[in-house]
mmCIF file of C-alpha atoms in Angstrom:
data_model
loop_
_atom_site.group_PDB
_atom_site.id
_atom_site.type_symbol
_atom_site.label_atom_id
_atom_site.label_comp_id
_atom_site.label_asym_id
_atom_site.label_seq_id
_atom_site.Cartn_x
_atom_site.Cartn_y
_atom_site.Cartn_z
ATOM 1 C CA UNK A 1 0.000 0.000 0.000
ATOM 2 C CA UNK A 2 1.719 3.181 -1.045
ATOM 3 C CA UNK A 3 1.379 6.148 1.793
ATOM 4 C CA UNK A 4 0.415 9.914 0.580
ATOM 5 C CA UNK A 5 3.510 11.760 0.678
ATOM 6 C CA UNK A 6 3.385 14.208 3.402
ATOM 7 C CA UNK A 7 2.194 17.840 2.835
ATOM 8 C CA UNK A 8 4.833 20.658 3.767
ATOM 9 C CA UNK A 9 4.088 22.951 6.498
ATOM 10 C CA UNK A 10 4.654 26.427 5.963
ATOM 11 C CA UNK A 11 6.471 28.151 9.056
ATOM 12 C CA UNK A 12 4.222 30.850 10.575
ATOM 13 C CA UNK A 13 5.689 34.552 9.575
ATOM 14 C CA UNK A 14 7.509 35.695 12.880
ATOM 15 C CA UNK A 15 6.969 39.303 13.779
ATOM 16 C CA UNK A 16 10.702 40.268 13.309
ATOM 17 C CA UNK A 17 10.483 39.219 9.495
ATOM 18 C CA UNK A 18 7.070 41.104 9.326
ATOM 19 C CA UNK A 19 8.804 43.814 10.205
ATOM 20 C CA UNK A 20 11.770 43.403 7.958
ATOM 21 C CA UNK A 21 9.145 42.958 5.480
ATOM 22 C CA UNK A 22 7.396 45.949 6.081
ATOM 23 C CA UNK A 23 10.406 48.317 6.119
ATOM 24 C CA UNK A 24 11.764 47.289 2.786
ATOM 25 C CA UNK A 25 8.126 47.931 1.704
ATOM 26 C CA UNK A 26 8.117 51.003 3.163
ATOM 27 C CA UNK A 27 11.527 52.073 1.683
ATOM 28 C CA UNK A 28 10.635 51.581 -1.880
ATOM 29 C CA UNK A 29 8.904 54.155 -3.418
ATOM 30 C CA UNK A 30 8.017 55.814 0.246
ATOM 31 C CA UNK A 31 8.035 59.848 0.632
ATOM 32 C CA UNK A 32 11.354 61.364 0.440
ATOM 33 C CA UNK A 33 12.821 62.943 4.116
ATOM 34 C CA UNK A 34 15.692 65.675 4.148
ATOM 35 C CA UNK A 35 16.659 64.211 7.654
ATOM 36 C CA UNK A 36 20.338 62.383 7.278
ATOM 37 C CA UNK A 37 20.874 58.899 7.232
ATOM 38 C CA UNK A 38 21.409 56.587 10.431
ATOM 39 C CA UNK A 39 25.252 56.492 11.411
ATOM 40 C CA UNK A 40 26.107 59.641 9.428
ATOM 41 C CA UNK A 41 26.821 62.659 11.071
ATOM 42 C CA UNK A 42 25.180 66.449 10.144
ATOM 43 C CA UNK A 43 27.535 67.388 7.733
ATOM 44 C CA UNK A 44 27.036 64.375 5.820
ATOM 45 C CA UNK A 45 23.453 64.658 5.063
ATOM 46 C CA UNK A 46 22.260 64.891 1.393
ATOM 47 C CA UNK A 47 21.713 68.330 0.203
ATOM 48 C CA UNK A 48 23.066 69.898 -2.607
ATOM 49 C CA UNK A 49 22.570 73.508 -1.883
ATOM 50 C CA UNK A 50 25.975 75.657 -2.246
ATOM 51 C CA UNK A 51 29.001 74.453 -1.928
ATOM 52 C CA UNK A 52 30.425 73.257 1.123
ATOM 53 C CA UNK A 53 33.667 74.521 2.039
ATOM 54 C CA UNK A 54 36.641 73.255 3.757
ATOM 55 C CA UNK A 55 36.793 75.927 6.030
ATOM 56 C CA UNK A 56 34.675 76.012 9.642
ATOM 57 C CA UNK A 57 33.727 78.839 11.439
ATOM 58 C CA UNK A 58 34.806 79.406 15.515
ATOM 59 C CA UNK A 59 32.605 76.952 16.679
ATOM 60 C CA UNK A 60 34.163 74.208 14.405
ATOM 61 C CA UNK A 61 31.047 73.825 11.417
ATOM 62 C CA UNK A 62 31.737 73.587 8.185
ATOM 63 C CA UNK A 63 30.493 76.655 6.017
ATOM 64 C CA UNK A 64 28.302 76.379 3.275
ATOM 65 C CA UNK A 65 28.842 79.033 0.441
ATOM 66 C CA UNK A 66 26.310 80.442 -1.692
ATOM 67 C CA UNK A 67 25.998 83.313 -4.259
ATOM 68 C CA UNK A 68 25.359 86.390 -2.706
ATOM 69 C CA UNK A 69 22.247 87.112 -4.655
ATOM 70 C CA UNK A 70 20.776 83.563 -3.180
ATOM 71 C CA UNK A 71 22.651 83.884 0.255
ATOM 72 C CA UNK A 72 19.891 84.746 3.134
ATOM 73 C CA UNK A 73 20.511 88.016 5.455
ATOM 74 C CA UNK A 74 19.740 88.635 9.335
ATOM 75 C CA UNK A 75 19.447 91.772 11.115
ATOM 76 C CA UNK A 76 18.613 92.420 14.401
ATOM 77 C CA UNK A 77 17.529 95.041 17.128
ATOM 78 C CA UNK A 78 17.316 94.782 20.674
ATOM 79 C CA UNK A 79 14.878 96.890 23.191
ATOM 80 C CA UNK A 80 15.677 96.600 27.010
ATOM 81 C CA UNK A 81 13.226 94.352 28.495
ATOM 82 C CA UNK A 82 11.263 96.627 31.580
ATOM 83 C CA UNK A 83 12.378 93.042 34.126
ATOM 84 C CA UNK A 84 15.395 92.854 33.001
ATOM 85 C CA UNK A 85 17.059 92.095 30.067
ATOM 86 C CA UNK A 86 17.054 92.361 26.507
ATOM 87 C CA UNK A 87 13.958 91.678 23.937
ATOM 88 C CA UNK A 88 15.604 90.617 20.533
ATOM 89 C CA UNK A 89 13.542 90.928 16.849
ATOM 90 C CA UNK A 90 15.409 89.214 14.270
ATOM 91 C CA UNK A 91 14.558 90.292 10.518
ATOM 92 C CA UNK A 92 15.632 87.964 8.073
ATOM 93 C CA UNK A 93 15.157 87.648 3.747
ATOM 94 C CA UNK A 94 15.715 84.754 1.318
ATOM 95 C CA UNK A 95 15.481 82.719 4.630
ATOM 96 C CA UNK A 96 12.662 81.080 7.123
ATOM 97 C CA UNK A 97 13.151 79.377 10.546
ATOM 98 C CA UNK A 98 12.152 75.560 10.082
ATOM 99 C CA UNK A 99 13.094 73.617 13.666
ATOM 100 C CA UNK A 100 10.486 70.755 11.996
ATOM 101 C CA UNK A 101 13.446 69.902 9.625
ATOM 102 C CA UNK A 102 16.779 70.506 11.903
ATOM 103 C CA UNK A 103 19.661 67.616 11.402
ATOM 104 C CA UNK A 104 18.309 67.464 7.933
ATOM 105 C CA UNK A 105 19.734 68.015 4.607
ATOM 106 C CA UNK A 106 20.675 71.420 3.571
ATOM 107 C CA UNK A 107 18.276 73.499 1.907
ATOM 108 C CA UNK A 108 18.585 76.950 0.594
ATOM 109 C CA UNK A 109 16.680 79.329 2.375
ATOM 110 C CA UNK A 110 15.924 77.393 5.745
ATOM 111 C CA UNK A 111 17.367 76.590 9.218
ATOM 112 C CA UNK A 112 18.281 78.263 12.207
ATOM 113 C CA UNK A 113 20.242 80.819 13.972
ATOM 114 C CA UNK A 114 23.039 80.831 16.468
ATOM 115 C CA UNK A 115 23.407 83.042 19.639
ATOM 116 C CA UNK A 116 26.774 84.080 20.251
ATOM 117 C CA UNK A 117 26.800 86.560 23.293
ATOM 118 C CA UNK A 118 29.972 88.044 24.224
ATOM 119 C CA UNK A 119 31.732 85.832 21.843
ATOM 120 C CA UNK A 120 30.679 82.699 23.260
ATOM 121 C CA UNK A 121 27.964 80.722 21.838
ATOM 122 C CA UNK A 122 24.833 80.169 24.097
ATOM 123 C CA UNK A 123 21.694 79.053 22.145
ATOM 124 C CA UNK A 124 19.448 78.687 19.246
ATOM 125 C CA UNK A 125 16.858 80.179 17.375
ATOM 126 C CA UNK A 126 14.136 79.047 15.891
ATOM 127 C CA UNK A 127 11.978 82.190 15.435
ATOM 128 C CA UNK A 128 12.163 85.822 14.779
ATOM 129 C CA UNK A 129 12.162 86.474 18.696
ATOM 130 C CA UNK A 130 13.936 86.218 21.494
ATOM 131 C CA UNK A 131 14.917 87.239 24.872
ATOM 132 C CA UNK A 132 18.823 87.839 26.528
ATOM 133 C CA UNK A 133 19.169 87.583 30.297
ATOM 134 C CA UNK A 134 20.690 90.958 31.697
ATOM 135 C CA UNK A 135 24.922 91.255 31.674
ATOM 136 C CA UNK A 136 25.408 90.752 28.036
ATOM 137 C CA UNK A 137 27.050 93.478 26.404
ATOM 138 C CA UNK A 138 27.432 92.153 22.447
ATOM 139 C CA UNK A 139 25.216 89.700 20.423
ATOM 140 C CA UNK A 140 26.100 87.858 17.192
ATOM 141 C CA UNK A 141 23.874 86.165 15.060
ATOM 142 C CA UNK A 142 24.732 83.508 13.095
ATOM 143 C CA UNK A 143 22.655 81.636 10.275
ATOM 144 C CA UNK A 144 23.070 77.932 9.741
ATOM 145 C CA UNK A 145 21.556 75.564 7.446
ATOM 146 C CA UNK A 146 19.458 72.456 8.812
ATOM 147 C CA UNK A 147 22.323 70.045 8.598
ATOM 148 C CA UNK A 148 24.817 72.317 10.998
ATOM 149 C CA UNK A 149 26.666 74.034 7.948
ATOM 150 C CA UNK A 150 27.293 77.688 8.478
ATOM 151 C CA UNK A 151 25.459 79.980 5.465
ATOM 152 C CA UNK A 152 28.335 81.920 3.846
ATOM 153 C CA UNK A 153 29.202 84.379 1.368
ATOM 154 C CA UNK A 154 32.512 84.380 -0.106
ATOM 155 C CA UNK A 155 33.799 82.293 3.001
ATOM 156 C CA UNK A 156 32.367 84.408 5.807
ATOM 157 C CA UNK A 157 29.419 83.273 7.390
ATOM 158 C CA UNK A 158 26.097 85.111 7.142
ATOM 159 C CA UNK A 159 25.732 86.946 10.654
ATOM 160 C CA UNK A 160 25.010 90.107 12.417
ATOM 161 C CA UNK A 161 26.523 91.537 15.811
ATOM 162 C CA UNK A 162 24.627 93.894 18.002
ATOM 163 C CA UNK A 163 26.478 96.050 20.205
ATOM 164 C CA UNK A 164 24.226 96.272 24.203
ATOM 165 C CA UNK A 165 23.564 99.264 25.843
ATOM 166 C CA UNK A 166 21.350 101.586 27.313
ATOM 167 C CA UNK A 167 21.384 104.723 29.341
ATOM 168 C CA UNK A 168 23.432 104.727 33.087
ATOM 169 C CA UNK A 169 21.470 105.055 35.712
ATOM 170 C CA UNK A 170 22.840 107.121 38.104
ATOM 171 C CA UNK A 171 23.300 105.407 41.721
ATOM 172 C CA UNK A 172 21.089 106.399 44.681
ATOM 173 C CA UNK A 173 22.200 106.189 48.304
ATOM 174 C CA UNK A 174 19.925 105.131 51.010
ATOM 175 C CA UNK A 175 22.810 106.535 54.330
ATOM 176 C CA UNK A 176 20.454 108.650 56.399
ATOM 177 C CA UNK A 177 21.069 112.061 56.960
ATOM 178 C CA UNK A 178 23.580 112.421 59.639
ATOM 179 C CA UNK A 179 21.891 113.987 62.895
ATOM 180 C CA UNK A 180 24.549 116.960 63.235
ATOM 181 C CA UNK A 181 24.045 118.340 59.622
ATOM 182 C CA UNK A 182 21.059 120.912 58.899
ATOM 183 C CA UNK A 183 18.066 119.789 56.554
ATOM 184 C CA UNK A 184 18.695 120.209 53.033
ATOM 185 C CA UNK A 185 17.094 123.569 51.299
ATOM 186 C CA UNK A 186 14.512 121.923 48.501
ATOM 187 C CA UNK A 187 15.645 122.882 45.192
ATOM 188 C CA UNK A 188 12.832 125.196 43.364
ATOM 189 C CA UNK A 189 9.781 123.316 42.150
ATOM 190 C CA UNK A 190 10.564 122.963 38.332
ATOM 191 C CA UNK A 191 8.084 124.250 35.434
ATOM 192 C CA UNK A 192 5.265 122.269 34.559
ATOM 193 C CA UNK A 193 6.477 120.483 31.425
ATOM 194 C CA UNK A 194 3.895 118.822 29.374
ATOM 195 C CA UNK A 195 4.365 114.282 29.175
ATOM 196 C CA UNK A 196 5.659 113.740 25.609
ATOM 197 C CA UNK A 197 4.288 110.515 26.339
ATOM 198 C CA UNK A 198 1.089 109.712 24.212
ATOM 199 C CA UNK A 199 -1.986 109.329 27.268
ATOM 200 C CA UNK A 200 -2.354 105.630 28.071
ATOM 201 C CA UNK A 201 -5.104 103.090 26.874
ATOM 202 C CA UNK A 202 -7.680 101.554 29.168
ATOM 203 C CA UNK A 203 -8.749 98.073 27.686
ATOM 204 C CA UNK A 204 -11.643 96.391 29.764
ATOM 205 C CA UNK A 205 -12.024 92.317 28.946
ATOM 206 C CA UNK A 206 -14.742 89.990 30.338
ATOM 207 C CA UNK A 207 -14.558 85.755 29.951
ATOM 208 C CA UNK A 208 -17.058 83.938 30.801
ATOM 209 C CA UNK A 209 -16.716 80.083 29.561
ATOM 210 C CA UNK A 210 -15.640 80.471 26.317
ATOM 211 C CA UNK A 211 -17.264 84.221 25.182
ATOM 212 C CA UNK A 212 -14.935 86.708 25.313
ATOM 213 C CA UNK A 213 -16.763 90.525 25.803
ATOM 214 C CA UNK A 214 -15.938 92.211 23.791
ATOM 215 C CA UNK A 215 -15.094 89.780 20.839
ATOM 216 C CA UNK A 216 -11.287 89.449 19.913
ATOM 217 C CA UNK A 217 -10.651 92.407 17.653
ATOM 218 C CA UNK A 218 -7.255 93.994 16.459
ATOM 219 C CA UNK A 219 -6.247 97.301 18.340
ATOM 220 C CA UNK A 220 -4.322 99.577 16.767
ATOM 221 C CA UNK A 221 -1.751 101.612 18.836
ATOM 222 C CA UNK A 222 1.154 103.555 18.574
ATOM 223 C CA UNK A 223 4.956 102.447 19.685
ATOM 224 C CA UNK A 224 5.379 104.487 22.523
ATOM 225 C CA UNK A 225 2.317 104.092 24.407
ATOM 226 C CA UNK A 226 0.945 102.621 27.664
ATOM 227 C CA UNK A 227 -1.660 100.108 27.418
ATOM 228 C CA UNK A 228 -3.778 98.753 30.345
ATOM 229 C CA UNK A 229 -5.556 95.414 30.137
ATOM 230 C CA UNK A 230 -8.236 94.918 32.767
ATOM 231 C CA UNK A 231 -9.743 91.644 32.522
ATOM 232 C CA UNK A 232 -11.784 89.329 34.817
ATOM 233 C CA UNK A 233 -12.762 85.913 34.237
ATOM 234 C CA UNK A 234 -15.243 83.500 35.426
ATOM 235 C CA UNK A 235 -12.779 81.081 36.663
ATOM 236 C CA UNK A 236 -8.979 81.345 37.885
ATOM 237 C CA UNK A 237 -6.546 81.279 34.890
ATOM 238 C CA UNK A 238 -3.700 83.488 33.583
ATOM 239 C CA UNK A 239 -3.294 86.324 31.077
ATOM 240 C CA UNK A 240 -0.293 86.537 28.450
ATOM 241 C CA UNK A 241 0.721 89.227 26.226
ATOM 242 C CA UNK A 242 2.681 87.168 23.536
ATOM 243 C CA UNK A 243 6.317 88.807 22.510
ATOM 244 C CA UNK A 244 6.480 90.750 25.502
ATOM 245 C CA UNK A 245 6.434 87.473 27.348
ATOM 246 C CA UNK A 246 4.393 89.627 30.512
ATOM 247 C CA UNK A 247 1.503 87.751 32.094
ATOM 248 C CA UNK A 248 -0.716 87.876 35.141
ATOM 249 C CA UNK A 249 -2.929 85.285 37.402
ATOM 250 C CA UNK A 250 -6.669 85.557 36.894
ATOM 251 C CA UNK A 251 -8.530 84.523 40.172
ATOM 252 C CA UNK A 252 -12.635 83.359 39.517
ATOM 253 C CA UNK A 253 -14.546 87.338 39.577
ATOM 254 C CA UNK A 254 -11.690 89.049 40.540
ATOM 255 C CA UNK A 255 -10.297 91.417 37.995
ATOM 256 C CA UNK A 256 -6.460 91.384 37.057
ATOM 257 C CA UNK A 257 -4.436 94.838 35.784
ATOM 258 C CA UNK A 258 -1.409 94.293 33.263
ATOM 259 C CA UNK A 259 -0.268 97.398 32.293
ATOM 260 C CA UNK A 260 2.975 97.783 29.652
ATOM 261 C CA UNK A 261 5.052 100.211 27.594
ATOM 262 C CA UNK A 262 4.339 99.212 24.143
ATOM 263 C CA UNK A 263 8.320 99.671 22.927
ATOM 264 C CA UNK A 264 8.502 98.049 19.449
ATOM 265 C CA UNK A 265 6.297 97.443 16.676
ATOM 266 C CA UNK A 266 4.316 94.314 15.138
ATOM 267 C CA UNK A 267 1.568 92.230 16.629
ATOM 268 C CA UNK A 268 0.865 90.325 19.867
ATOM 269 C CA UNK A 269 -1.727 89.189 20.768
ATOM 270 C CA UNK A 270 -3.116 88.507 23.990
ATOM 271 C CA UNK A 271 -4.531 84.975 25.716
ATOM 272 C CA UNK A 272 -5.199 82.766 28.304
ATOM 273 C CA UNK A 273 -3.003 79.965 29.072
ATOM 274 C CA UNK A 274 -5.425 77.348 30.446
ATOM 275 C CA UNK A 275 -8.727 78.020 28.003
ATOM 276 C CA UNK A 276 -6.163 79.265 25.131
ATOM 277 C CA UNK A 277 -8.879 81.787 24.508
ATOM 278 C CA UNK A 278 -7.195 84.784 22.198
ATOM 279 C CA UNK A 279 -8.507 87.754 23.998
ATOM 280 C CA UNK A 280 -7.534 90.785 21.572
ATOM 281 C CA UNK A 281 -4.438 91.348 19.185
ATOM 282 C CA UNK A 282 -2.293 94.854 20.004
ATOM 283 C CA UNK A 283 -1.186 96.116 16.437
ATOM 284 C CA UNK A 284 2.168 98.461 17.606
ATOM 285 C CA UNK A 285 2.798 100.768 14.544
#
């Protein structure tokens, strides 16, 4: 009696050759990335913008050269921050901030900035603003490309350096008068001089839930000028002015005063931070 040969069993798919399975799938046709390769470092990511020099700047990357009709520009201004400090605006052209994309390949026109205070570097930047902790007396700012390159022109890197400073203020002493000396004679009440200060603004908010009274509008003000914001809210939260990074704690009914010199232009707007509810938007001109 001849027997049935017997019928060969197919070993179940394990997950780790599923997987393999899946990546190759997934690498074949899939959507291209400009993040670098696993293994390589920054500098080695594809990207064929400029031409990449063997030169580095002080900080030991590799600059990237480009035309200067295609290289980007920064500028920057600072305004002394009324807590301390300095509030930074960076301008930039041919050139946008992209952290979403940083390690990746280089691409013309994106990346981020460098902070060099004093000479030394000290952070990044990912967006037109930012703020410098008091003590700093120079700023340079430095463009890079997404994969760590330095933007260049001609060999020198695309940067700007802003000299610090601001008025003296002149000390004060607190000694008390000594006891054997005779009271000062007041100096001679000065003319009335008129405030070259534009008046300030009186802006009156009410949330309740999710209405804000009245509705989010733009207001349009004038650099220079004092603005009060006078808002009350149902329930406890806190109020941010945006770019001026100045905030204050709502309690439930009770109404909170920020109050601010408005001392550079653009637009900021104003919110809650636990309801995210955009209360107005300040348009500094």
């Amino acid at each position: 009696m001849t027997r049935p040969a017997p019928r060969r069993r197919t070993a179940p798919l394990t997950a780790a050759a599923l997987a393999a399975v899946l990546l190759l799938a997934a690498g074949c046709g899939g959507r291209a990335t400009t993040h670098h390769k696993p293994g390589t470092g920054h500098e080695q990511a594809t990207g064929s913008s400029g031409t990449l020099l063997a030169a580095r700047d002080d900080s030991g990357h590799r600059l990237r050269d480009l035309p200067a009709a295609d290289a980007p520009s920064v500028r920057a201004e600072a305004h002394p921050d009324t807590e301390g400090g300095w509030n930074v605006h960076l301008t930039v052209e041919r050139f946008r901030f992209t952290p979403e994309s940083t390690g990746g390949a280089a691409l013309a026109g994106r990346g981020h900035a460098r902070l060099l205070v004093d000479g030394r570097e000290t952070a990044r930047a990912y967006g037109p603003w930012l703020h410098l902790p008091p003590g700093a007396r120079t700023l340079t700012v430095r463009l890079y490309a997404d994969d760590h390159t330095v933007w260049s022109v001609a060999g020198t890197p695309v940067q700007t350096t802003l000299a610090l400073t601001s008025a003296p203020t002149p000390p004060s002493s607190s000694a008390p008068p000594s006891p054997s000396s005779a009271p000062p004679t007041p100096d001679p009440a000065p003319d009335p001089t008129p405030d070259p200060r534009p008046t300030g603004r009186t802006l009156d908010i009410r949330v309740t839930g999710s209405t804000v009274t009245p509705a989010p509008a733009r207001v349009e003000l004038r650099k220079g000028e004092r603005i009060t914001l006078r808002v009350t809210s149902d329930r406890a939260d806190t109020v941010h002015v945006h770019g001026y990074d100045r905030e204050a704690p709502l309690a439930a009914g009770a109404p909170a005063t920020l109050a601010l010199t408005l001392d550079r232009t653009g637009l900021f707007e104003v919110e809650t931070h636990e309801s995210g509810l955009v209360l107005t938007q300040l348009v500094v001109r």
